[in-house]
Coordinates of C-alpha atoms in Angstrom, one line a residue:
X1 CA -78.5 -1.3 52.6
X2 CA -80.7 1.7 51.9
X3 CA -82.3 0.1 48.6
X4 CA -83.6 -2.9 50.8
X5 CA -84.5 -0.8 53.6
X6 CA -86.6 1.3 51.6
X7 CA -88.5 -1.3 49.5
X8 CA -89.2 -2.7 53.3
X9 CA -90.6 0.7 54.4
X10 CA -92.7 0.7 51.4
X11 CA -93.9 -3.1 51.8
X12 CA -94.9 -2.3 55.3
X13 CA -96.5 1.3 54.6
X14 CA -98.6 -0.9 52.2
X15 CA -99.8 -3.0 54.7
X16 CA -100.9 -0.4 56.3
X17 CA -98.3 -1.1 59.4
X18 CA -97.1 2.6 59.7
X19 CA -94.7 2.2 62.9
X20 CA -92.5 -0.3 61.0
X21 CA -92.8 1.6 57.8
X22 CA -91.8 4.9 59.7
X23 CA -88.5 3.5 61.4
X24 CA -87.5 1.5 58.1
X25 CA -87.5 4.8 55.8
X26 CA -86.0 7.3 59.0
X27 CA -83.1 4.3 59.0
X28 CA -83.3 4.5 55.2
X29 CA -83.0 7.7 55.1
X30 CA -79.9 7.9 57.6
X31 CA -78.0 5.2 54.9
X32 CA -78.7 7.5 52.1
X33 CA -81.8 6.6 50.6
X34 CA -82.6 9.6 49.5
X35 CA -85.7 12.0 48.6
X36 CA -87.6 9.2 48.5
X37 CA -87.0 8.0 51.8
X38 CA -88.0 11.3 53.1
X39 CA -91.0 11.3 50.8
X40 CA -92.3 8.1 52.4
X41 CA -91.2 9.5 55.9
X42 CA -93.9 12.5 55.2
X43 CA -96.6 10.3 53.8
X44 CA -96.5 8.2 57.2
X45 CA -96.5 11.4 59.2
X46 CA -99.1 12.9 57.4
X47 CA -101.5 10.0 57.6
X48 CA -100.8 10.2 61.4
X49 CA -101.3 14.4 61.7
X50 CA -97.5 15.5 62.1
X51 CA -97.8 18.2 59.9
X52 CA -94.8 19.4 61.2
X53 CA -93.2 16.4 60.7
X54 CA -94.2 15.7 57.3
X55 CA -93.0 18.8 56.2
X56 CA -89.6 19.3 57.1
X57 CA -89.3 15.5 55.7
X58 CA -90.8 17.1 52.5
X59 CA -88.6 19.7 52.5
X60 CA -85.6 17.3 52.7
X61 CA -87.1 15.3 50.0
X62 CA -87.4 18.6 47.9
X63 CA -83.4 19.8 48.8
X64 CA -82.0 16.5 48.3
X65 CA -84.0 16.0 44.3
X66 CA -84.8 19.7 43.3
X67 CA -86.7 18.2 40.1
X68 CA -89.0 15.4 42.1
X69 CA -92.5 17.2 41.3
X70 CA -94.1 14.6 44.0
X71 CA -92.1 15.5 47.1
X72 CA -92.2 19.2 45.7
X73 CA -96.5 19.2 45.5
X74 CA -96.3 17.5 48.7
X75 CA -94.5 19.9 50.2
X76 CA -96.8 22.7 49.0
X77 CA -99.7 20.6 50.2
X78 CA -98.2 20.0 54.0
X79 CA -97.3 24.3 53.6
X80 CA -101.0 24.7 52.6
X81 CA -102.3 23.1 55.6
X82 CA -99.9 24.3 58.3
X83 CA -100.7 27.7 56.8
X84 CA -104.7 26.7 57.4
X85 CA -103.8 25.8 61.0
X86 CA -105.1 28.3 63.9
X87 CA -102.2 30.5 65.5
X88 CA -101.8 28.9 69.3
X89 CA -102.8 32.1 71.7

């Protein structure tokens, strides 16, 4: 179930073994698991430089639980750097 996927993900994320952590909270996330699922999703992502990525998982988090202030200042933070990025030429 979701609940047990995503206390996995966050066991593994722990351990610092960000692969298993990553496809435990995206299959959380596909059993309903919720903004925090997707929060965890954008940590992993971040910590491996898909900005991108983390974002739009963010921004899921964010739609999903309008009142979670954590996925909402992460959001703003992954905004804040992809708006830091250099435009490609």
């Amino acid at each position: 179930d979701a609940a047990a996927q995503l206390r996995a993900a966050v066991e593994r994320f722990n351990s610092e073994d960000l692969q298993t952590a990553l496809s435990l909270a995206r299959r959380a996330a596909r059993n309903g698991g919720g903004a925090a699922a997707y929060v965890l999703i954008g940590r992993v992502l971040t910590i491996q430089g898909d900005i991108v990525g983390a974002e739009a998982a963010f921004s899921e988090a964010v739609r999903l639980s309008p009142g979670d202030d954590r996925a909402r200042t992460l959001l703003e933070r992954a905004r804040a750097h992809l708006a830091r990025r250099p435009s490609p030429p």
